[in-house]
Amino acid sequence: MTEPIPASTLPNKTDSTSTIDNSTNKEKDKQKALEKKKKRRDRRKKKAKRAKKNEPKTKVVVRRLPPNLPEDVFMNAVQQWTTDDLVDFKTYIPGKLAKSKAKESTFSRAYFHMKSIDAVIAFHQGFDGHIFMDSRGNESRAVVEFAPYQGIPKEHKAPDVRQGTIDEDPDYIKFLESLKADQTKETEGTEPVDGPAQIERLENRLALVTAQALAQEQANKPKTTPLLEHLRAQKAAKAAKAAKKKAAAKTLLKKKAAATDGQDNNNNVKTGTGEKKSRSRKKKDKSKQSTEGSKGKDESPSTSSAPATNSNKKKEDKSATSGKKEGNSKPKRSRNRDKKPKPGTGDATNNQQPVIKILGRQDGTPKAT
């Protein structure tokens, strides 16, 4: 026989259903509260719109103003309708001229918020349709109308509570104290100290500076490996071989140039001496011929008959042949062959011109020419 299960051990269905009902009721209450809030907001917005609709429009826009119209000129033209008693807000927005003909230039415009409707009507009647003309003759007609947005930017008149309280700020006070502490440390460091203590401080500073410099150099040095060092050594050896080859080639070229220069100089010296010798020999031959010819002519008698002339001719022929023979013979070398005779010390035969005499056939008397 099976024993009956006690009722206390079975789950209570009523408890589970009650928890579910409570959660659903809370959600419904939240939704109802949100709906009430939305309804209140909608009511407030509707009231504000009605109030705005009932309020008169007092913000005005002036459109179609020239793009290059300055603000001062426009404000002077509108001064009688936009005084401080009639207007509490005004702005001017300049336009832009188009740089190309394909684009249109943007007009300038101005906004005014009048204090009363009468001021708006007066401004519209007085300035609407006002014509502006520039130097080129372009006209633009101003248009006055209500602004689509009637709001005005609010002015923040409430001053800042923290203004003028920086001296009481704890962070600022700590900053000032730190500055004072730094100044005191600097003054203590600059005060005069005993000789040995000051020297020790200087040495310590120098040691620190040198250590920092060495550390920076080691950090900046490039890291090398055995393979890189081997490649660098090979490059250095190749460069040294190339330098040696270049030096050897240069020395060979210099030696060849020196040898060729020496040969040219020797040839020039030889040719120069030969020319000098040939010139000296020619001069001597000419001088001998001239002296011998003058002697033969001087020996002929001035007054003689026809047979005497024949003898003189024979002698002259002999002297000329002897002179030719002597001219053909080689002259003896002398040490003073290159020396030139001084003026006034030469032979009289070389300096004096020979006188030629011609004898007549019939009379037999000589005629001087």
mmCIF file of C-alpha atoms in Angstrom:
data_model
loop_
_atom_site.group_PDB
_atom_site.id
_atom_site.type_symbol
_atom_site.label_atom_id
_atom_site.label_comp_id
_atom_site.label_asym_id
_atom_site.label_seq_id
_atom_site.Cartn_x
_atom_site.Cartn_y
_atom_site.Cartn_z
ATOM 1 C CA MET A 1 0.000 0.000 0.000
ATOM 2 C CA THR A 2 1.284 3.458 -0.854
ATOM 3 C CA GLU A 3 1.318 6.104 1.800
ATOM 4 C CA PRO A 4 -0.386 9.491 1.057
ATOM 5 C CA ILE A 5 1.928 12.543 0.479
ATOM 6 C CA PRO A 6 1.457 15.288 3.085
ATOM 7 C CA ALA A 7 0.016 18.541 1.842
ATOM 8 C CA SER A 8 2.846 20.627 3.306
ATOM 9 C CA THR A 9 5.360 19.097 0.921
ATOM 10 C CA LEU A 10 3.343 19.953 -2.266
ATOM 11 C CA PRO A 11 3.980 23.401 -4.057
ATOM 12 C CA ASN A 12 1.476 26.157 -3.313
ATOM 13 C CA LYS A 13 -0.173 27.288 -6.558
ATOM 14 C CA THR A 14 -1.753 30.326 -5.011
ATOM 15 C CA ASP A 15 1.619 31.873 -4.032
ATOM 16 C CA SER A 16 3.052 31.709 -7.601
ATOM 17 C CA THR A 17 -0.029 33.261 -9.112
ATOM 18 C CA SER A 18 0.035 36.117 -6.589
ATOM 19 C CA THR A 19 3.664 37.090 -7.455
ATOM 20 C CA ILE A 20 2.857 37.208 -11.178
ATOM 21 C CA ASP A 21 -0.174 39.411 -10.570
ATOM 22 C CA ASN A 22 1.853 41.879 -8.469
ATOM 23 C CA SER A 23 4.534 42.311 -11.213
ATOM 24 C CA THR A 24 1.920 42.932 -13.888
ATOM 25 C CA ASN A 25 0.120 45.473 -11.703
ATOM 26 C CA LYS A 26 3.397 47.418 -11.159
ATOM 27 C CA GLU A 27 4.074 47.602 -14.906
ATOM 28 C CA LYS A 28 0.583 48.854 -15.560
ATOM 29 C CA ASP A 29 0.962 51.555 -12.915
ATOM 30 C CA LYS A 30 4.234 52.735 -14.516
ATOM 31 C CA GLN A 31 2.632 52.951 -17.945
ATOM 32 C CA LYS A 32 -0.297 54.951 -16.541
ATOM 33 C CA ALA A 33 2.102 57.394 -14.848
ATOM 34 C CA LEU A 34 4.041 57.928 -18.112
ATOM 35 C CA GLU A 35 0.827 58.530 -20.029
ATOM 36 C CA LYS A 36 -0.260 61.153 -17.500
ATOM 37 C CA LYS A 37 3.076 62.967 -17.838
ATOM 38 C CA LYS A 38 2.800 63.038 -21.617
ATOM 39 C CA LYS A 39 -0.719 64.459 -21.424
ATOM 40 C CA ARG A 40 0.450 67.229 -19.099
ATOM 41 C CA ARG A 41 3.294 68.150 -21.473
ATOM 42 C CA ASP A 42 0.968 68.251 -24.431
ATOM 43 C CA ARG A 43 -1.412 70.554 -22.527
ATOM 44 C CA ARG A 44 1.423 72.926 -21.632
ATOM 45 C CA LYS A 45 2.633 73.063 -25.240
ATOM 46 C CA LYS A 46 -0.850 73.793 -26.484
ATOM 47 C CA LYS A 47 -1.252 76.629 -23.978
ATOM 48 C CA ALA A 48 2.114 78.100 -25.034
ATOM 49 C CA LYS A 49 1.136 77.958 -28.703
ATOM 50 C CA ARG A 50 -2.170 79.650 -27.968
ATOM 51 C CA ALA A 51 -0.398 82.339 -25.997
ATOM 52 C CA LYS A 52 2.061 82.904 -28.855
ATOM 53 C CA LYS A 53 -0.751 83.057 -31.357
ATOM 54 C CA ASN A 54 -2.531 85.650 -29.315
ATOM 55 C CA GLU A 55 0.682 87.720 -28.898
ATOM 56 C CA PRO A 56 1.318 90.254 -31.693
ATOM 57 C CA LYS A 57 4.336 89.780 -33.998
ATOM 58 C CA THR A 58 6.924 92.484 -33.420
ATOM 59 C CA LYS A 59 10.124 91.007 -34.986
ATOM 60 C CA VAL A 60 10.791 92.348 -38.507
ATOM 61 C CA VAL A 61 13.207 91.367 -41.305
ATOM 62 C CA VAL A 62 14.571 93.700 -43.990
ATOM 63 C CA ARG A 63 15.530 91.691 -47.085
ATOM 64 C CA ARG A 64 16.886 92.366 -50.606
ATOM 65 C CA LEU A 65 19.630 94.690 -49.399
ATOM 66 C CA PRO A 66 22.734 95.122 -51.619
ATOM 67 C CA PRO A 67 25.492 92.562 -50.878
ATOM 68 C CA ASN A 68 28.197 95.231 -50.624
ATOM 69 C CA LEU A 69 26.144 97.624 -48.429
ATOM 70 C CA PRO A 70 28.110 98.577 -45.283
ATOM 71 C CA GLU A 71 26.393 98.360 -41.903
ATOM 72 C CA ASP A 72 26.992 102.021 -40.982
ATOM 73 C CA VAL A 73 25.269 103.301 -44.129
ATOM 74 C CA PHE A 74 22.247 101.066 -43.558
ATOM 75 C CA MET A 75 21.882 101.996 -39.870
ATOM 76 C CA ASN A 76 22.052 105.699 -40.729
ATOM 77 C CA ALA A 77 19.288 105.219 -43.326
ATOM 78 C CA VAL A 78 17.043 103.421 -40.755
ATOM 79 C CA GLN A 79 17.909 105.555 -37.731
ATOM 80 C CA GLN A 80 14.598 107.392 -37.422
ATOM 81 C CA TRP A 81 12.548 104.121 -37.103
ATOM 82 C CA THR A 82 15.073 102.076 -35.032
ATOM 83 C CA THR A 83 15.977 104.211 -32.035
ATOM 84 C CA ASP A 84 16.549 102.686 -28.566
ATOM 85 C CA ASP A 85 13.070 103.775 -27.464
ATOM 86 C CA LEU A 86 11.431 101.778 -30.278
ATOM 87 C CA VAL A 87 13.754 98.760 -30.702
ATOM 88 C CA ASP A 88 15.282 96.428 -28.080
ATOM 89 C CA PHE A 89 17.136 94.046 -30.460
ATOM 90 C CA LYS A 90 18.796 94.528 -33.895
ATOM 91 C CA THR A 91 21.329 92.647 -35.996
ATOM 92 C CA TYR A 92 22.814 93.110 -39.474
ATOM 93 C CA ILE A 93 24.084 90.184 -41.622
ATOM 94 C CA PRO A 94 26.234 91.276 -44.613
ATOM 95 C CA GLY A 95 25.941 89.498 -47.973
ATOM 96 C CA LYS A 96 28.538 88.248 -50.480
ATOM 97 C CA LEU A 97 29.296 89.314 -54.038
ATOM 98 C CA ALA A 98 29.536 86.538 -56.632
ATOM 99 C CA LYS A 99 32.996 86.190 -58.175
ATOM 100 C CA SER A 100 31.720 84.610 -61.404
ATOM 101 C CA LYS A 101 28.719 85.382 -63.575
ATOM 102 C CA ALA A 102 27.468 81.817 -63.268
ATOM 103 C CA LYS A 103 26.789 82.267 -59.528
ATOM 104 C CA GLU A 104 24.338 84.591 -57.827
ATOM 105 C CA SER A 105 25.371 87.008 -55.099
ATOM 106 C CA THR A 106 23.715 86.736 -51.664
ATOM 107 C CA PHE A 107 21.800 89.798 -50.422
ATOM 108 C CA SER A 108 22.314 91.411 -47.045
ATOM 109 C CA ARG A 109 19.551 91.388 -44.404
ATOM 110 C CA ALA A 110 18.726 92.936 -41.023
ATOM 111 C CA TYR A 111 16.544 91.925 -38.046
ATOM 112 C CA PHE A 112 14.704 94.308 -35.675
ATOM 113 C CA HIS A 113 12.512 93.544 -32.659
ATOM 114 C CA MET A 114 10.096 96.380 -32.063
ATOM 115 C CA LYS A 115 8.525 97.167 -28.712
ATOM 116 C CA SER A 116 5.066 97.904 -30.128
ATOM 117 C CA ILE A 117 2.945 97.234 -33.177
ATOM 118 C CA ASP A 118 2.751 100.949 -33.991
ATOM 119 C CA ALA A 119 6.555 101.016 -34.437
ATOM 120 C CA VAL A 120 6.316 98.021 -36.778
ATOM 121 C CA ILE A 121 3.622 99.725 -38.900
ATOM 122 C CA ALA A 122 5.581 102.993 -39.055
ATOM 123 C CA PHE A 123 8.778 101.196 -40.112
ATOM 124 C CA HIS A 124 6.954 99.210 -42.789
ATOM 125 C CA GLN A 125 5.284 102.297 -44.221
ATOM 126 C CA GLY A 126 8.453 104.402 -44.154
ATOM 127 C CA PHE A 127 11.148 101.965 -45.362
ATOM 128 C CA ASP A 128 9.436 99.236 -47.387
ATOM 129 C CA GLY A 129 10.388 99.629 -51.067
ATOM 130 C CA HIS A 130 13.426 101.848 -50.346
ATOM 131 C CA ILE A 131 15.815 101.842 -53.339
ATOM 132 C CA PHE A 132 19.618 101.476 -53.034
ATOM 133 C CA MET A 133 21.852 102.262 -56.025
ATOM 134 C CA ASP A 134 25.576 101.472 -56.301
ATOM 135 C CA SER A 135 28.297 103.165 -58.400
ATOM 136 C CA ARG A 136 27.596 100.925 -61.432
ATOM 137 C CA GLY A 137 23.928 101.865 -61.512
ATOM 138 C CA ASN A 138 22.593 98.578 -60.097
ATOM 139 C CA GLU A 139 19.363 99.086 -58.128
ATOM 140 C CA SER A 140 18.023 96.965 -55.248
ATOM 141 C CA ARG A 141 14.638 97.498 -53.574
ATOM 142 C CA ALA A 142 14.392 96.700 -49.823
ATOM 143 C CA VAL A 143 11.546 94.497 -48.538
ATOM 144 C CA VAL A 144 10.187 94.739 -44.937
ATOM 145 C CA GLU A 145 8.250 91.736 -43.571
ATOM 146 C CA PHE A 146 7.632 89.754 -40.391
ATOM 147 C CA ALA A 147 10.423 87.392 -39.332
ATOM 148 C CA PRO A 148 9.492 83.683 -39.536
ATOM 149 C CA TYR A 149 10.983 83.075 -36.072
ATOM 150 C CA GLN A 150 9.876 85.599 -33.480
ATOM 151 C CA GLY A 151 12.275 84.464 -30.733
ATOM 152 C CA ILE A 152 15.078 86.618 -29.349
ATOM 153 C CA PRO A 153 18.392 85.342 -27.899
ATOM 154 C CA LYS A 154 18.430 85.616 -24.126
ATOM 155 C CA GLU A 155 21.079 87.606 -22.315
ATOM 156 C CA HIS A 156 22.885 85.916 -19.424
ATOM 157 C CA LYS A 157 22.613 88.670 -16.841
ATOM 158 C CA ALA A 158 23.239 86.487 -13.771
ATOM 159 C CA PRO A 159 26.901 86.918 -12.693
ATOM 160 C CA ASP A 160 29.072 83.927 -11.909
ATOM 161 C CA VAL A 161 29.137 83.064 -8.201
ATOM 162 C CA ARG A 162 32.822 82.060 -8.325
ATOM 163 C CA GLN A 163 33.916 85.403 -9.732
ATOM 164 C CA GLY A 164 36.574 87.060 -7.507
ATOM 165 C CA THR A 165 37.003 84.059 -5.178
ATOM 166 C CA ILE A 166 40.314 82.692 -6.566
ATOM 167 C CA ASP A 167 42.273 83.935 -3.549
ATOM 168 C CA GLU A 168 40.197 81.651 -1.324
ATOM 169 C CA ASP A 169 40.536 78.585 -3.565
ATOM 170 C CA PRO A 170 42.594 75.862 -1.763
ATOM 171 C CA ASP A 171 44.213 74.608 -4.991
ATOM 172 C CA TYR A 172 45.412 78.108 -5.849
ATOM 173 C CA ILE A 173 46.790 78.590 -2.332
ATOM 174 C CA LYS A 174 48.770 75.313 -2.590
ATOM 175 C CA PHE A 175 50.172 76.423 -5.934
ATOM 176 C CA LEU A 176 51.431 79.697 -4.429
ATOM 177 C CA GLU A 177 53.045 77.818 -1.525
ATOM 178 C CA SER A 178 54.887 75.498 -3.950
ATOM 179 C CA LEU A 179 56.232 78.513 -5.851
ATOM 180 C CA LYS A 180 57.530 80.037 -2.628
ATOM 181 C CA ALA A 181 59.223 76.746 -1.654
ATOM 182 C CA ASP A 182 61.019 76.587 -5.028
ATOM 183 C CA GLN A 183 62.251 80.162 -4.646
ATOM 184 C CA THR A 184 63.648 79.450 -1.177
ATOM 185 C CA LYS A 185 65.500 76.377 -2.471
ATOM 186 C CA GLU A 186 67.076 78.415 -5.283
ATOM 187 C CA THR A 187 68.205 81.127 -2.861
ATOM 188 C CA GLU A 188 69.736 78.524 -0.532
ATOM 189 C CA GLY A 189 71.613 76.965 -3.444
ATOM 190 C CA THR A 190 73.035 80.337 -4.534
ATOM 191 C CA GLU A 191 74.225 81.322 -1.044
ATOM 192 C CA PRO A 192 78.035 81.310 -0.558
ATOM 193 C CA VAL A 193 79.403 78.078 0.909
ATOM 194 C CA ASP A 194 82.829 77.156 2.276
ATOM 195 C CA GLY A 195 85.608 76.421 -0.220
ATOM 196 C CA PRO A 196 85.944 72.616 0.091
ATOM 197 C CA ALA A 197 82.182 72.027 0.219
ATOM 198 C CA GLN A 198 81.630 74.112 -2.909
ATOM 199 C CA ILE A 199 84.423 72.265 -4.747
ATOM 200 C CA GLU A 200 82.885 68.933 -3.850
ATOM 201 C CA ARG A 201 79.487 70.050 -5.162
ATOM 202 C CA LEU A 202 81.035 71.186 -8.426
ATOM 203 C CA GLU A 203 82.862 67.882 -8.814
ATOM 204 C CA ASN A 204 79.677 65.961 -8.174
ATOM 205 C CA ARG A 205 77.843 68.020 -10.795
ATOM 206 C CA LEU A 206 80.593 67.471 -13.346
ATOM 207 C CA ALA A 207 80.539 63.740 -12.685
ATOM 208 C CA LEU A 208 76.780 63.655 -13.192
ATOM 209 C CA VAL A 209 77.027 65.609 -16.440
ATOM 210 C CA THR A 210 79.752 63.344 -17.823
ATOM 211 C CA ALA A 211 77.842 60.222 -16.843
ATOM 212 C CA GLN A 212 74.713 61.510 -18.576
ATOM 213 C CA ALA A 213 76.699 62.386 -21.708
ATOM 214 C CA LEU A 214 78.270 58.906 -21.850
ATOM 215 C CA ALA A 215 74.882 57.275 -21.384
ATOM 216 C CA GLN A 216 73.430 59.318 -24.244
ATOM 217 C CA GLU A 217 76.357 58.441 -26.538
ATOM 218 C CA GLN A 218 76.006 54.739 -25.813
ATOM 219 C CA ALA A 219 72.267 54.931 -26.424
ATOM 220 C CA ASN A 220 72.749 56.771 -29.717
ATOM 221 C CA LYS A 221 75.479 54.420 -30.983
ATOM 222 C CA PRO A 222 74.239 51.898 -33.582
ATOM 223 C CA LYS A 223 74.318 48.281 -32.523
ATOM 224 C CA THR A 224 76.822 46.144 -34.492
ATOM 225 C CA THR A 225 77.238 42.402 -35.030
ATOM 226 C CA PRO A 226 80.250 40.273 -36.066
ATOM 227 C CA LEU A 227 78.789 39.806 -39.536
ATOM 228 C CA LEU A 228 78.446 43.574 -40.076
ATOM 229 C CA GLU A 229 82.015 44.148 -38.853
ATOM 230 C CA HIS A 230 83.327 41.488 -41.291
ATOM 231 C CA LEU A 231 81.484 43.112 -44.214
ATOM 232 C CA ARG A 232 82.856 46.530 -43.273
ATOM 233 C CA ALA A 233 86.414 45.133 -43.150
ATOM 234 C CA GLN A 234 85.991 43.637 -46.642
ATOM 235 C CA LYS A 235 84.781 46.977 -47.997
ATOM 236 C CA ALA A 236 87.730 48.781 -46.405
ATOM 237 C CA ALA A 237 90.218 46.307 -47.961
ATOM 238 C CA LYS A 238 88.673 46.749 -51.406
ATOM 239 C CA ALA A 239 88.821 50.519 -51.073
ATOM 240 C CA ALA A 240 92.517 50.363 -50.059
ATOM 241 C CA LYS A 241 93.373 48.185 -53.102
ATOM 242 C CA ALA A 242 91.581 50.573 -55.421
ATOM 243 C CA ALA A 243 93.440 53.526 -53.915
ATOM 244 C CA LYS A 244 96.816 51.770 -54.401
ATOM 245 C CA LYS A 245 96.023 51.032 -58.050
ATOM 246 C CA LYS A 246 95.067 54.647 -58.657
ATOM 247 C CA ALA A 247 98.300 55.879 -57.045
ATOM 248 C CA ALA A 248 100.442 53.502 -59.162
ATOM 249 C CA ALA A 249 98.691 54.596 -62.351
ATOM 250 C CA LYS A 250 99.279 58.244 -61.470
ATOM 251 C CA THR A 251 103.010 57.681 -60.876
ATOM 252 C CA LEU A 252 103.376 55.881 -64.238
ATOM 253 C CA LEU A 253 101.648 58.714 -66.045
ATOM 254 C CA LYS A 254 103.938 61.250 -64.345
ATOM 255 C CA LYS A 255 107.081 59.309 -65.347
ATOM 256 C CA LYS A 256 105.947 59.028 -68.974
ATOM 257 C CA ALA A 257 105.169 62.733 -69.095
ATOM 258 C CA ALA A 258 108.607 63.585 -67.650
ATOM 259 C CA ALA A 259 110.371 61.350 -70.207
ATOM 260 C CA THR A 260 108.518 62.888 -73.156
ATOM 261 C CA ASP A 261 109.252 66.411 -71.873
ATOM 262 C CA GLY A 262 113.012 65.596 -71.640
ATOM 263 C CA GLN A 263 113.134 64.299 -75.211
ATOM 264 C CA ASP A 264 111.363 67.385 -76.514
ATOM 265 C CA ASN A 265 113.808 69.664 -74.707
ATOM 266 C CA ASN A 266 116.856 67.815 -76.130
ATOM 267 C CA ASN A 267 115.487 68.039 -79.653
ATOM 268 C CA ASN A 268 114.820 71.724 -79.239
ATOM 269 C CA VAL A 269 118.380 72.342 -77.954
ATOM 270 C CA LYS A 270 119.952 70.448 -80.857
ATOM 271 C CA THR A 271 117.923 72.221 -83.499
ATOM 272 C CA GLY A 272 118.675 75.583 -81.899
ATOM 273 C CA THR A 273 122.503 75.063 -81.925
ATOM 274 C CA GLY A 274 122.468 73.822 -85.529
ATOM 275 C CA GLU A 275 120.525 76.860 -86.653
ATOM 276 C CA LYS A 276 122.914 79.166 -84.792
ATOM 277 C CA LYS A 277 125.945 77.504 -86.409
ATOM 278 C CA SER A 278 124.511 77.704 -89.941
ATOM 279 C CA ARG A 279 123.592 81.356 -89.426
ATOM 280 C CA SER A 280 127.122 82.243 -88.163
ATOM 281 C CA ARG A 281 128.715 80.428 -91.104
ATOM 282 C CA LYS A 282 126.558 82.261 -93.641
ATOM 283 C CA LYS A 283 127.447 85.592 -92.083
ATOM 284 C CA LYS A 284 131.172 84.852 -92.268
ATOM 285 C CA ASP A 285 130.953 83.789 -95.909
ATOM 286 C CA LYS A 286 129.123 86.947 -96.847
ATOM 287 C CA SER A 287 131.676 89.141 -95.016
ATOM 288 C CA LYS A 288 134.611 87.455 -96.795
ATOM 289 C CA GLN A 289 133.011 87.831 -100.190
ATOM 290 C CA SER A 290 132.348 91.526 -99.619
ATOM 291 C CA THR A 291 135.921 92.235 -98.429
ATOM 292 C CA GLU A 292 137.543 90.409 -101.329
ATOM 293 C CA GLY A 293 135.331 92.097 -103.898
ATOM 294 C CA SER A 294 136.122 95.561 -102.486
ATOM 295 C CA LYS A 295 139.884 94.872 -102.563
ATOM 296 C CA GLY A 296 139.792 93.824 -106.232
ATOM 297 C CA LYS A 297 137.918 96.957 -107.241
ATOM 298 C CA ASP A 298 140.214 99.332 -105.272
ATOM 299 C CA GLU A 299 143.365 97.948 -106.998
ATOM 300 C CA SER A 300 142.129 98.876 -110.525
ATOM 301 C CA PRO A 301 143.830 102.160 -111.782
ATOM 302 C CA SER A 302 141.726 105.236 -112.356
ATOM 303 C CA THR A 303 143.566 106.355 -115.598
ATOM 304 C CA SER A 304 144.562 103.602 -118.010
ATOM 305 C CA SER A 305 144.172 102.623 -121.640
ATOM 306 C CA ALA A 306 142.223 99.834 -123.251
ATOM 307 C CA PRO A 307 144.799 97.081 -122.660
ATOM 308 C CA ALA A 308 144.945 98.009 -118.968
ATOM 309 C CA THR A 309 141.216 97.412 -118.646
ATOM 310 C CA ASN A 310 141.560 93.878 -119.928
ATOM 311 C CA SER A 311 144.177 93.053 -117.296
ATOM 312 C CA ASN A 312 141.996 94.467 -114.553
ATOM 313 C CA LYS A 313 139.106 92.333 -115.747
ATOM 314 C CA LYS A 314 141.281 89.234 -115.600
ATOM 315 C CA LYS A 315 142.356 90.048 -112.052
ATOM 316 C CA GLU A 316 138.779 90.604 -110.993
ATOM 317 C CA ASP A 317 137.736 87.299 -112.501
ATOM 318 C CA LYS A 318 140.526 85.524 -110.652
ATOM 319 C CA SER A 319 139.599 87.195 -107.337
ATOM 320 C CA ALA A 320 135.925 86.259 -107.805
ATOM 321 C CA THR A 321 136.762 82.622 -108.512
ATOM 322 C CA SER A 322 139.146 82.540 -105.560
ATOM 323 C CA GLY A 323 136.430 84.094 -103.363
ATOM 324 C CA LYS A 324 133.943 81.462 -104.474
ATOM 325 C CA LYS A 325 136.393 78.696 -103.735
ATOM 326 C CA GLU A 326 137.135 80.101 -100.322
ATOM 327 C CA GLY A 327 133.397 80.576 -99.664
ATOM 328 C CA ASN A 328 132.711 76.949 -100.466
ATOM 329 C CA SER A 329 135.424 75.774 -98.073
ATOM 330 C CA LYS A 330 134.389 75.195 -94.467
ATOM 331 C CA PRO A 331 135.532 77.947 -92.056
ATOM 332 C CA LYS A 332 137.503 77.095 -88.986
ATOM 333 C CA ARG A 333 135.628 77.017 -85.685
ATOM 334 C CA SER A 334 136.397 79.773 -83.234
ATOM 335 C CA ARG A 335 135.276 80.416 -79.673
ATOM 336 C CA ASN A 336 134.108 83.918 -80.510
ATOM 337 C CA ARG A 337 131.879 82.879 -83.399
ATOM 338 C CA ASP A 338 128.666 83.774 -81.599
ATOM 339 C CA LYS A 339 129.878 87.148 -80.430
ATOM 340 C CA LYS A 340 128.559 90.138 -82.354
ATOM 341 C CA PRO A 341 130.929 92.989 -83.233
ATOM 342 C CA LYS A 342 130.457 96.190 -81.338
ATOM 343 C CA PRO A 343 129.374 99.273 -83.250
ATOM 344 C CA GLY A 344 132.372 101.346 -84.462
ATOM 345 C CA THR A 345 134.942 98.532 -84.097
ATOM 346 C CA GLY A 346 134.213 96.582 -87.331
ATOM 347 C CA ASP A 347 136.221 96.597 -90.616
ATOM 348 C CA ALA A 348 136.213 99.661 -92.795
ATOM 349 C CA THR A 349 135.250 97.534 -95.781
ATOM 350 C CA ASN A 350 132.029 96.430 -94.126
ATOM 351 C CA ASN A 351 131.034 99.968 -93.057
ATOM 352 C CA GLN A 352 132.030 101.897 -96.273
ATOM 353 C CA GLN A 353 129.984 101.511 -99.445
ATOM 354 C CA PRO A 354 132.054 100.562 -102.576
ATOM 355 C CA VAL A 355 132.358 103.181 -105.350
ATOM 356 C CA ILE A 356 131.754 101.800 -108.852
ATOM 357 C CA LYS A 357 133.524 103.499 -111.808
ATOM 358 C CA ILE A 358 132.592 103.005 -115.473
ATOM 359 C CA LEU A 359 135.124 103.741 -118.245
ATOM 360 C CA GLY A 360 134.058 105.228 -121.583
ATOM 361 C CA ARG A 361 134.783 103.480 -124.896
ATOM 362 C CA GLN A 362 135.870 106.411 -127.079
ATOM 363 C CA ASP A 363 137.558 108.887 -124.727
ATOM 364 C CA GLY A 364 138.962 106.404 -122.252
ATOM 365 C CA THR A 365 138.277 108.783 -119.330
ATOM 366 C CA PRO A 366 136.333 107.352 -116.394
ATOM 367 C CA LYS A 367 132.860 108.693 -115.608
ATOM 368 C CA ALA A 368 131.729 108.706 -112.004
ATOM 369 C CA THR A 369 128.151 107.640 -111.307
#
